[in-house]
C-alpha atoms as one frame of an Amber mdcrd trajectory, in Angstrom:
protein
 -32.695  17.439   4.026 -32.825  15.832   0.641 -31.825  19.042  -1.304 -28.500
  19.486   0.946 -24.883  18.382  -0.548 -21.378  18.403   0.844 -19.888  21.899
   0.970 -16.722  19.869  -0.431 -15.581  20.886  -3.861 -12.970  17.988  -4.282
 -12.338  14.687  -2.675  -9.588  14.284  -0.265  -6.566  12.920  -1.617  -5.491
   9.174  -0.576  -3.456   8.834   2.436  -0.295   6.749   2.770  -0.690   2.621
   2.665  -4.396   3.522   1.748  -4.470   0.399  -0.827  -2.905  -2.200   1.704
  -5.281  -0.689   4.434  -8.178  -1.516   2.112  -7.206  -4.850   1.085  -6.788
  -5.790   5.061 -10.395  -4.010   5.477 -11.715  -6.334   2.529 -10.025  -9.421
   3.946 -11.363  -8.612   7.772 -14.772  -8.320   6.438 -15.302 -10.486   3.731
 -13.162 -13.364   5.219 -12.620 -13.108   9.227 -15.809 -11.525  10.262 -17.867
 -14.345   8.402 -15.470 -17.046   9.896 -15.752 -15.705  13.483 -19.682 -15.446
  13.105 -20.096 -18.908  12.090 -18.023 -20.489  14.564 -20.375 -18.340  17.640
 -23.433 -19.236  15.839 -22.227 -23.256  16.020 -21.561 -22.327  19.716 -24.655
 -21.169  20.077 -26.442 -24.180  18.425 -24.792 -26.565  20.403 -25.143 -24.686
  23.693 -29.087 -24.966  22.749 -28.963 -28.331  22.209 -27.390 -29.488  25.000
 -29.485 -27.228  27.437 -32.683 -28.904  25.408 -30.912 -31.995  26.644 -30.785
 -31.257  30.219 -33.905 -29.544  30.814 -36.037 -32.632  28.857 -36.724 -31.196
  25.537 -35.989 -33.423  22.512 -32.203 -32.896  22.322 -30.272 -33.273  19.240
 -26.556 -32.467  21.235 -24.380 -34.976  18.946 -25.418 -33.338  15.968 -24.942
 -29.735  17.614 -21.609 -30.959  18.203 -20.671 -32.777  15.196 -21.649 -28.975
  13.477 -19.671 -27.325  15.835 -16.619 -29.115  15.663 -16.838 -29.167  11.791
 -17.465 -25.286  11.592 -15.081 -24.402  14.300 -12.437 -26.726  12.746 -12.900
 -25.206   9.306 -12.817 -21.443  10.694  -9.525 -22.221  12.639  -7.591 -23.616
   9.765  -8.805 -20.515   7.250  -7.957 -17.866  10.111  -4.394 -19.862  10.581
  -4.129 -19.536   6.530  -4.771 -15.659   6.326  -2.844 -14.620   9.676   0.189
 -14.720   7.781  -1.119 -12.364   4.879  -2.775  -9.885   7.473   0.335  -9.439
   9.309   2.551  -9.053   6.070   0.280  -6.478   5.162   0.177  -4.575   8.410
   4.004  -4.827   8.191   3.451  -3.255   4.791   0.956  -0.691   5.830   3.044
   0.756   8.849   6.336   1.107   6.394   4.036   3.098   3.666   2.655   5.130
   6.653   6.234   5.608   8.097   7.547   7.139   4.791   4.540   9.001   3.983
   4.841  11.122   7.357   8.746  11.313   6.292   8.086  12.273   3.243   5.729
  15.137   4.356   8.694  17.211   6.105   9.555  17.511   2.197   6.629  20.188
   1.414   8.655  22.872   3.476  11.275  22.579   0.768   8.614  23.494  -1.939
   7.503  19.654  -2.979   4.385  18.523  -3.491   3.314  14.678  -1.935   1.080
  12.220  -3.067   0.041   9.007  -1.353  -0.909   5.702  -2.833  -1.704   6.528
  -6.384  -3.518   4.387  -8.087  -3.495   2.553 -11.545  -5.107  -0.159 -13.597
  -4.377  -3.261 -11.034  -1.472  -1.594  -8.909  -0.550   1.595  -7.115   2.367
   3.535  -6.312   3.113   4.421  -3.004   4.027   7.817  -3.178   4.618  10.691
  -5.830   7.013  13.460  -5.151   6.788  16.723  -7.583   9.056  19.310  -6.759
  12.448  21.587  -7.234  14.245  18.346  -8.127  12.085  16.775 -10.459   9.433
  14.168 -10.681   9.574  10.975  -8.538   7.678   7.946  -8.010   8.402   5.897
  -4.616   7.961   2.120  -3.972   8.139   1.340  -0.224   9.534  -1.796   0.736
   9.038  -2.614   4.538  11.076  -5.915   4.320  11.887  -8.299   7.528  15.370
  -8.578   8.247  17.769 -10.452  10.426  19.577  -9.271  13.343  22.864  -8.731
  11.624  24.625  -8.129   8.378  21.367  -7.126   7.017  22.280  -4.983   3.777
  20.883  -3.974   0.389  23.277  -3.183  -2.636  22.127  -2.062  -6.314  24.569
  -1.953  -9.037  22.507   0.077 -11.389  21.080  -2.880 -12.888  19.927  -5.552
 -10.040  19.334  -5.519  -6.731  20.457  -8.021  -3.868  19.821  -8.777  -0.189
  22.697  -9.830   1.582  23.982 -10.932  -1.766  21.018 -12.926  -2.841  18.491
 -11.917  -5.532  14.931 -11.165  -4.088  12.218 -13.493  -5.540  10.065 -10.099
  -6.641  12.426  -7.655  -8.628  11.214  -4.217  -7.351  13.533  -2.572  -9.940
  11.080  -3.873 -12.377   8.140  -2.761 -10.702   9.586   0.680  -9.990  10.725
   1.655 -13.368   7.247   0.216 -14.850   5.459   2.782 -12.247   7.709   5.592
 -13.186   6.962   4.801 -16.775   3.282   4.567 -16.187   3.355   8.401 -14.504
   5.402   9.710 -17.139   2.893   9.109 -20.041  -0.107  10.067 -17.624   1.515
  13.570 -16.983   2.840  13.884 -20.355  -0.566  12.851 -22.207  -2.252  15.062
 -19.703  -0.153  18.481 -19.501   1.685  18.195 -22.954   4.846  18.497 -21.551
   7.428  16.214 -21.620   8.128  15.615 -17.835  11.108  13.136 -16.585   9.742
  10.681 -13.922  12.784   9.068 -11.655  11.607   5.843  -9.808  13.105   5.791
  -6.284  12.714   2.458  -4.186  12.613   3.226  -0.019  14.041   0.509   2.353
  13.215   1.468   5.853  15.274   0.275   8.359  17.872  -1.055   6.452  21.357
  -0.611   5.588  21.616   0.092   1.685  25.387  -0.141   0.221  25.978   3.610
  -1.578  27.539   3.009  -4.944  28.268   5.491  -7.969  25.745   3.574  -9.796
  22.759   3.617  -7.298  22.758   7.592  -8.443  21.834   6.755 -12.129  18.426
   6.732 -13.227  17.125   4.843 -10.365  17.539   5.081  -6.593  17.510   2.455
  -3.891  17.872   4.639  -0.669  17.102   4.333   2.893  14.394   7.307   3.593
  16.284   9.242   5.710  18.899   9.692   2.375  16.292  11.084   0.210  16.346
  14.785   1.110  20.265  14.476   0.141  19.853  12.956  -3.009  17.354  15.793
  -3.823  19.422  18.566  -2.566  22.319  17.327  -4.781  20.136  16.463  -7.975
  21.137  18.579 -10.870  18.026  18.500 -12.598  15.619  21.139 -11.517  12.232
  21.983 -12.736  10.878  25.624 -12.394   7.747  26.316  -9.983   5.424  26.766
 -12.880   6.158  23.278 -14.171   5.988  22.133 -10.351   2.352  23.116  -9.998
   1.185  22.495 -13.528   2.246  18.439 -13.028   0.697  18.567  -9.262  -2.426
  19.968 -10.693  -2.770  17.178 -13.411  -1.820  14.548 -10.763  -4.446  15.784
  -8.525  -7.398  15.730 -10.913  -6.368  12.503 -12.445  -6.317  10.658  -8.748
  -9.857  12.582  -8.049 -11.299  11.336 -11.261 -10.287   7.587 -10.966 -11.776
   7.823  -7.673 -14.806   8.959  -8.683 -14.595   6.318 -11.241 -14.157   3.513
  -8.946 -16.945   4.966  -6.833 -19.600   4.459  -9.340 -18.039   1.062 -10.641
 -18.772  -0.022  -6.592 -22.458   1.466  -6.808 -22.955  -0.495  -9.912
C-alpha cells in the first residue's frame, strides 16, 4: 500500500568490511558484468553469422569473427587487470570480517563496537568505546612469507621483516583517531581521548615498551589484554554518551549518502 512505511525507526549500523564489499560490488556490476555481457553478445553474433553461412542466408562470418576476437581480447585483458584488485579486496574484506567478529566478544565486557565508520573519502574499519576508552581500529590483512614473518613498531615507525611498507599505516591510523576525536568533541561537548590501534591478523608482532604509547600495533588476540591493562578508564555514562552520538552521526551520514545516490 502507498501509505505503508517501514516499522524500523533507525537504519541498521554498518557491517565489518562493508566499504570494501561495496567497492567489490561496484567493480563487479560496473566492469566485470558489462565485459562478460559484451563477450556473450560477440559469441552470439558470431554463431548467428556462421549459422546463416551454413544455411544459405547472406553471411558475414568474417565480420562476426573480427568483432568476436576484438571484444573477447579486450574483455579478457580488462578482466586480467581487474582480478588482482578483486583478490586484494576479498582478502581485506575477509580480514575486516574476522577482526570484526573477534571484536564482538568485547561487548560482554561493556564495550560498544561500531564497524566501517565512513568519513569524507575514507573509512575507519572499527571503533571501540568502553571502560578502557575510545579506540579506532585499522585492520591490515597483508600476505606474509612462509617463515620469518614479523612486524615491529618502535613508537614512530613500523617495519615488516625490517623493511618499511610502501604506505605508512601509522599516519593513516593517527589521522583516523584525530578525525573521530573532533567529531565526538564537537557533537558531545566533551573532550574525549581517542587512541589509534592497528591490527595485523595472522602476523607476529614484536612486543616492545614503545608499543604501549599513544598507538598500539597488535595481533587481534592481544587486544583484550591491552584493554584490561589500560590505566585510563571512562565512566559508563561517558561510554553511553559517546556511543549514542557516534551512532547518530553514522545514521545521519548514511541518509546523506542515500540522498546523493538518488540525485
